[in-house]
PDB file of C-alpha atoms in Angstrom:
ATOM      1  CA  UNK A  14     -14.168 -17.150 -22.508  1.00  0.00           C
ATOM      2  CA  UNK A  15     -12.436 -15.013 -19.720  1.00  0.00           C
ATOM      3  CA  UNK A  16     -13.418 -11.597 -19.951  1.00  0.00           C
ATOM      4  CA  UNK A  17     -10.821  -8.841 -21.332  1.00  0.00           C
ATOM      5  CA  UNK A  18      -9.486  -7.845 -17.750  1.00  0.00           C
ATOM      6  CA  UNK A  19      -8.758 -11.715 -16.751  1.00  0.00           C
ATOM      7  CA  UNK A  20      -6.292 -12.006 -19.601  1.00  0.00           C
ATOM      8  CA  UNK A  21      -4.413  -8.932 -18.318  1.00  0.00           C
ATOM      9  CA  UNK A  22      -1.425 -10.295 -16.065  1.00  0.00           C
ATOM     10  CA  UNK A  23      -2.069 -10.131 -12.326  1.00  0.00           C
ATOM     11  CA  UNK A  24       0.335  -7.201 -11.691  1.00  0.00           C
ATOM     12  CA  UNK A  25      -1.807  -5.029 -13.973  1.00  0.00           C
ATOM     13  CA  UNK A  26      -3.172  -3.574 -10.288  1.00  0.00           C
ATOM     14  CA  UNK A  27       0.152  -2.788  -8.829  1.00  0.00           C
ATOM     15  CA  UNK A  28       1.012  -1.131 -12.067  1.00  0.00           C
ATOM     16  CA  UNK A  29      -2.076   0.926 -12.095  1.00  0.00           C
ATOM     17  CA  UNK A  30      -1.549   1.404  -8.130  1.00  0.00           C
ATOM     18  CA  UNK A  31       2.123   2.941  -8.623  1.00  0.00           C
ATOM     19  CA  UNK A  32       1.363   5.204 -11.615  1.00  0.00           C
ATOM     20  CA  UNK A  33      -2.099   6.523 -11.079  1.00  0.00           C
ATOM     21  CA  UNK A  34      -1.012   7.290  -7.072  1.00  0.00           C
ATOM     22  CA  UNK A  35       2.185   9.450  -8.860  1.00  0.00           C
ATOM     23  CA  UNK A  36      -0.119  11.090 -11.785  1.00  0.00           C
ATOM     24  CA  UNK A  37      -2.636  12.082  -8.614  1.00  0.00           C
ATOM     25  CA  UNK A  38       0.281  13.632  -6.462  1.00  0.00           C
ATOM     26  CA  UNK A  39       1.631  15.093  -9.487  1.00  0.00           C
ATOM     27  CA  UNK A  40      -1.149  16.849 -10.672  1.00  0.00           C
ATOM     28  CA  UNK A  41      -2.934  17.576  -7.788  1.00  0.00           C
ATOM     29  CA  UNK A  42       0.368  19.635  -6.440  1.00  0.00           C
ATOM     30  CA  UNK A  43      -0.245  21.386  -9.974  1.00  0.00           C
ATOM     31  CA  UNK A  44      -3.429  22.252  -9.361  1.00  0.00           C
ATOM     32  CA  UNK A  45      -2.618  23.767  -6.248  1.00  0.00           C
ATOM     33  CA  UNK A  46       0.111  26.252  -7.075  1.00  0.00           C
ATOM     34  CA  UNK A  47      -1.991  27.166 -10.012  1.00  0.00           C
ATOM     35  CA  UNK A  48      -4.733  27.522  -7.861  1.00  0.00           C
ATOM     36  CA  UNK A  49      -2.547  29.653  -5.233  1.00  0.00           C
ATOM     37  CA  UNK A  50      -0.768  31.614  -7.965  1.00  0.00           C
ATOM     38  CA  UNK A  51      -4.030  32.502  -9.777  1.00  0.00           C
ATOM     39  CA  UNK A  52      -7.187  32.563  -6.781  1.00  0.00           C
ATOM     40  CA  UNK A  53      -4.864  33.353  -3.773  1.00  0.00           C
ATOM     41  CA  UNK A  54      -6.261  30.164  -2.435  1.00  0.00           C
ATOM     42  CA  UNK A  55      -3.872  26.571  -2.988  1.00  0.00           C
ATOM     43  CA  UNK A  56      -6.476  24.153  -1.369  1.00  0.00           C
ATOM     44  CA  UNK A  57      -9.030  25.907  -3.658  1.00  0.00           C
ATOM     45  CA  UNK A  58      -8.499  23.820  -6.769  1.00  0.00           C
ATOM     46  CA  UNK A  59      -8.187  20.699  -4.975  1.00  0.00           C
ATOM     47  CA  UNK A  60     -11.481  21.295  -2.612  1.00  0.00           C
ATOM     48  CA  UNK A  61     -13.539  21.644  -5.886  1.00  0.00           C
ATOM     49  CA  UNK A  62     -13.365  18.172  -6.867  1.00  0.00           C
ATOM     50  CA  UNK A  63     -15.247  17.463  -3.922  1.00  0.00           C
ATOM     51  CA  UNK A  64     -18.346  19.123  -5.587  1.00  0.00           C
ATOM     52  CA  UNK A  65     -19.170  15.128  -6.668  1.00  0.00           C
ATOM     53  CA  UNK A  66     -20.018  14.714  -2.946  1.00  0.00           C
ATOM     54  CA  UNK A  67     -20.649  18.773  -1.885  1.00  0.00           C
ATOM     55  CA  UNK A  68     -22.634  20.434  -4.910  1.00  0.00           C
ATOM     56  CA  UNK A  69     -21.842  23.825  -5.405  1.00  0.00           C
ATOM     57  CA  UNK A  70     -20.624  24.819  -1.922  1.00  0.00           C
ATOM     58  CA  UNK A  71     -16.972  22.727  -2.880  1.00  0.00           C
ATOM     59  CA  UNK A  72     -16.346  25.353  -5.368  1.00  0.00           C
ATOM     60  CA  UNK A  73     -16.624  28.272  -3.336  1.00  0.00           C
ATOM     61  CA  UNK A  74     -14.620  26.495  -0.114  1.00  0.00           C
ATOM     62  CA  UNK A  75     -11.001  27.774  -0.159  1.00  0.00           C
ATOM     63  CA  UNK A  76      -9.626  26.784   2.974  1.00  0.00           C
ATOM     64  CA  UNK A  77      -8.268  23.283   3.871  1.00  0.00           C
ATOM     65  CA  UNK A  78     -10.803  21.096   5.475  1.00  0.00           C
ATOM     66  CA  UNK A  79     -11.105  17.431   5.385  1.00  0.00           C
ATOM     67  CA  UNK A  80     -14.864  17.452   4.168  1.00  0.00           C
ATOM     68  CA  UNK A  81     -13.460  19.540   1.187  1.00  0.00           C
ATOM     69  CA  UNK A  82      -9.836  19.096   0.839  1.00  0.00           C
ATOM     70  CA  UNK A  83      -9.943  15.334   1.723  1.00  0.00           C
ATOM     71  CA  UNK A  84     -12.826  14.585  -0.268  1.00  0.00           C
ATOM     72  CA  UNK A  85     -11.373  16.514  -3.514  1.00  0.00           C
ATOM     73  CA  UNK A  86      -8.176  14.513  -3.246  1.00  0.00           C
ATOM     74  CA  UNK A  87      -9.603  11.513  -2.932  1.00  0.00           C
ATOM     75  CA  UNK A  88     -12.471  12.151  -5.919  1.00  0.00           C
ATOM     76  CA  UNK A  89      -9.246  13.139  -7.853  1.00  0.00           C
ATOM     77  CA  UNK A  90      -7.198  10.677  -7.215  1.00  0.00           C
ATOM     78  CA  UNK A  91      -9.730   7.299  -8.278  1.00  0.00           C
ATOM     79  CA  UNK A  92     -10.170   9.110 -10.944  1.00  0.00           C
ATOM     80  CA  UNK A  93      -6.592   9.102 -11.434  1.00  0.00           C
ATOM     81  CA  UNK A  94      -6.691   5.430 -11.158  1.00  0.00           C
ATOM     82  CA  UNK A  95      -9.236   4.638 -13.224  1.00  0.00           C
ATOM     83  CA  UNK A  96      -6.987   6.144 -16.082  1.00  0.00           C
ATOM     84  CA  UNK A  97      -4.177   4.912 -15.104  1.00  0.00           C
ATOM     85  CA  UNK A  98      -6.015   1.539 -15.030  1.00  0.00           C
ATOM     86  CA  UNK A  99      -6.331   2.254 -19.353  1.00  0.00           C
ATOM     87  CA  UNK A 100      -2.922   3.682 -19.782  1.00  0.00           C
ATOM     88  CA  UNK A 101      -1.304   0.046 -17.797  1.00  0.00           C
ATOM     89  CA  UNK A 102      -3.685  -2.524 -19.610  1.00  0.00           C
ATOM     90  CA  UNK A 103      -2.463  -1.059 -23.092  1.00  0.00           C
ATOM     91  CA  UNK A 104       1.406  -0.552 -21.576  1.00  0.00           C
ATOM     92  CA  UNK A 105       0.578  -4.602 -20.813  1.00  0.00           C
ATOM     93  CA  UNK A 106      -1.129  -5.307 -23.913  1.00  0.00           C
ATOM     94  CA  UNK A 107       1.440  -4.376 -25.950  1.00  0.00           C
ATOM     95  CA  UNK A 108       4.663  -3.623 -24.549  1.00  0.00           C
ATOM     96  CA  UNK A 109       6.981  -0.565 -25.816  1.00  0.00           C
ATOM     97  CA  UNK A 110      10.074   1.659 -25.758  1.00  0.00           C
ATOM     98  CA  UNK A 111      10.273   4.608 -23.177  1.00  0.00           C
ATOM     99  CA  UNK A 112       9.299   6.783 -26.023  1.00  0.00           C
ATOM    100  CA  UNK A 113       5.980   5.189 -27.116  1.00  0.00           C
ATOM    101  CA  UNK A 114       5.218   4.539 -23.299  1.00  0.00           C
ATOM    102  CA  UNK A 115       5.671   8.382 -22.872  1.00  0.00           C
ATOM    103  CA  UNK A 116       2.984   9.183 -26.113  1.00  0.00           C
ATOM    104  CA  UNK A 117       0.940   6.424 -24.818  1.00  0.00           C
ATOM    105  CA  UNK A 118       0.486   8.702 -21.667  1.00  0.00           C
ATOM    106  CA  UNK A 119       0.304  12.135 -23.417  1.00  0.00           C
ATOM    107  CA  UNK A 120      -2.806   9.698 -25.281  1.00  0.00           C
ATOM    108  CA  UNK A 121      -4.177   9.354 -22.490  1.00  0.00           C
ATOM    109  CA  UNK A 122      -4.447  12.760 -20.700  1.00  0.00           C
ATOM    110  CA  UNK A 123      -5.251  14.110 -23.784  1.00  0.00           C
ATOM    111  CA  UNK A 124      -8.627  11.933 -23.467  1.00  0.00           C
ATOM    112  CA  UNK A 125      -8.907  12.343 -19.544  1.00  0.00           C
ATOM    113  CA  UNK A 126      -9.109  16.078 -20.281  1.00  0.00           C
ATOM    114  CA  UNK A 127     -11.527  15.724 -23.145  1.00  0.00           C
ATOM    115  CA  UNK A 128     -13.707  13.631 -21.230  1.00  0.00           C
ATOM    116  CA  UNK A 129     -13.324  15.334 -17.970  1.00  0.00           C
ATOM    117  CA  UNK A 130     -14.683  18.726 -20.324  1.00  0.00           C
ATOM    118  CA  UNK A 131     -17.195  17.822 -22.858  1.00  0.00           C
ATOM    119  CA  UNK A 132     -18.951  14.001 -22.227  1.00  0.00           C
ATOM    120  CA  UNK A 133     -18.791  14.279 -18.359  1.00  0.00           C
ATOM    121  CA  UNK A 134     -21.569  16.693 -16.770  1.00  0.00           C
ATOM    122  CA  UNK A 135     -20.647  19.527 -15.090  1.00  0.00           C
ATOM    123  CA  UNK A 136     -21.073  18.222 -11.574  1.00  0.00           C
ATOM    124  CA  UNK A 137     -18.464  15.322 -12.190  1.00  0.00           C
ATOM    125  CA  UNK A 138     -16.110  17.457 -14.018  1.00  0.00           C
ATOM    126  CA  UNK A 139     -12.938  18.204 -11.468  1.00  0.00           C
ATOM    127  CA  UNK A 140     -14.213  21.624 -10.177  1.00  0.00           C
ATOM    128  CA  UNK A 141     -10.918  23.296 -10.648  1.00  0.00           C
ATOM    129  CA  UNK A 142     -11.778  25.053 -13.906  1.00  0.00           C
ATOM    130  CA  UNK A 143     -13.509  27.678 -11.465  1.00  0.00           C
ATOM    131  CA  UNK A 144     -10.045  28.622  -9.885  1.00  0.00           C
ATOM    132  CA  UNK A 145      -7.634  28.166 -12.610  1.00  0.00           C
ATOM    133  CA  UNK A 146      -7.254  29.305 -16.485  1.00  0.00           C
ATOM    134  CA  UNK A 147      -7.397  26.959 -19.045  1.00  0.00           C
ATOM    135  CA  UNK A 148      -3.563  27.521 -19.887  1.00  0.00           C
ATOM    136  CA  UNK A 149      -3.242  25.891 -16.171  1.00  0.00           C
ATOM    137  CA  UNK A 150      -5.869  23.125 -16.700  1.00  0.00           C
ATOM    138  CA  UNK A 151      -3.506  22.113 -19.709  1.00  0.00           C
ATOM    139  CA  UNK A 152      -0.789  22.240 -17.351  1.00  0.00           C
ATOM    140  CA  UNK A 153      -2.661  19.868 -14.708  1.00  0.00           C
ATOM    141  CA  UNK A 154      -3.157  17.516 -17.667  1.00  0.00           C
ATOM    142  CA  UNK A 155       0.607  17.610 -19.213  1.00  0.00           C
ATOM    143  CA  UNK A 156       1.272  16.705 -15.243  1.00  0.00           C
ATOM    144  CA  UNK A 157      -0.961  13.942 -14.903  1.00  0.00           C
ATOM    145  CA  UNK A 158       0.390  12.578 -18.137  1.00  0.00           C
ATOM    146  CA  UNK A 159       3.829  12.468 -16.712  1.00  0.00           C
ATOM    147  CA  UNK A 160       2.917  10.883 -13.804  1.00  0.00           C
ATOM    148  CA  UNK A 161       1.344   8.087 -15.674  1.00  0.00           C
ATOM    149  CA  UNK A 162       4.587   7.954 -17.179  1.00  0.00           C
ATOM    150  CA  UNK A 163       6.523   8.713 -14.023  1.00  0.00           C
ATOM    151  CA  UNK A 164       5.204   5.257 -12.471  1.00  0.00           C
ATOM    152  CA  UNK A 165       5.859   3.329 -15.951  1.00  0.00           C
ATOM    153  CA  UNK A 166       9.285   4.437 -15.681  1.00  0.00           C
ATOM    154  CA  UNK A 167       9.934   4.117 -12.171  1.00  0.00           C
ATOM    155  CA  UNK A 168       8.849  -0.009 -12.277  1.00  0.00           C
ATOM    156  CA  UNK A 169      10.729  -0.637 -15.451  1.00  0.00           C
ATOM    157  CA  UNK A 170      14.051   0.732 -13.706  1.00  0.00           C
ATOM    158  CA  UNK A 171      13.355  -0.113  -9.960  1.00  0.00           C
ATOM    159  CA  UNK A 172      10.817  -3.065 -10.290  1.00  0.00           C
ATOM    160  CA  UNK A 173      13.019  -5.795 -12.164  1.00  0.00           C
TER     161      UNK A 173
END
């Protein structure tokens, strides 16, 4: 019996490619200008993520470096993938209007953000909590969702 991902169609990783590389971008330029407009400090937010790699030193590193900076990005944006990777095999599984695409992806930040803050432990969480407010880290997650959505969109007009 082929396993659940087999019966996914083979585009499944160019769809999870286009939209989880535009919900990173999206949300990681968030996090920035919510990390310059609240800690002075743009590559702050992003450097935290890093922390996976760094410990405790990512947090506190506000310049732009590619140990930090790099590192954070990239952290963030598998991540990114890997939800992008749910949000495409149920946009594949079953197929929907603009509208229910859009919920699916507000769905799916929704449990990015809950995971990110209460299952995951506080080393893998993103790091940015320490240089934004909450009211922001809602914002970084109402971005990511449009992202996911943003890439949805962008195949179903462009990709045809």
């Amino acid at each position: 019996m082929p396993t659940p991902l087999a019966r996914l169609k083979p585009s499944w990783i160019a769809r999870t490619n286009l939209s989880g590389a535009i919900a990173a971008v999206l949300s990681s330029v968030v996090v920035a200008a919510c990390s310059a407009c609240e800690a002075r400090a743009p590559f702050a937010g992003v450097n935290a993520a890093s922390q996976w790699f760094w410990g405790r030193r990512a947090k506190r590193h506000v310049r732009p470096s590619w140990r930090y900076t790099a590192v954070g990005y990239l952290v963030h944006h598998f991540s990114s993938l890997l939800w992008a990777g749910i949000y495409e095999a149920w946009c594949l599984r079953r197929p929907a209007t603009p509208g229910v695409s859009a919920a699916r992806a507000a769905v799916v930040a929704t449990a990015a953000c809950v995971v990110d803050y209460t299952v995951t432990p506080p080393r893998f969480r993103p790091g940015f909590e320490r240089h934004i407010s909450r009211t922001s880290i809602a914002v970084v997650y109402v971005a990511f969702g449009m992202g996911l959505f943003a890439g949805a969109w962008a195949r179903r007009r462009y990709i045809r």
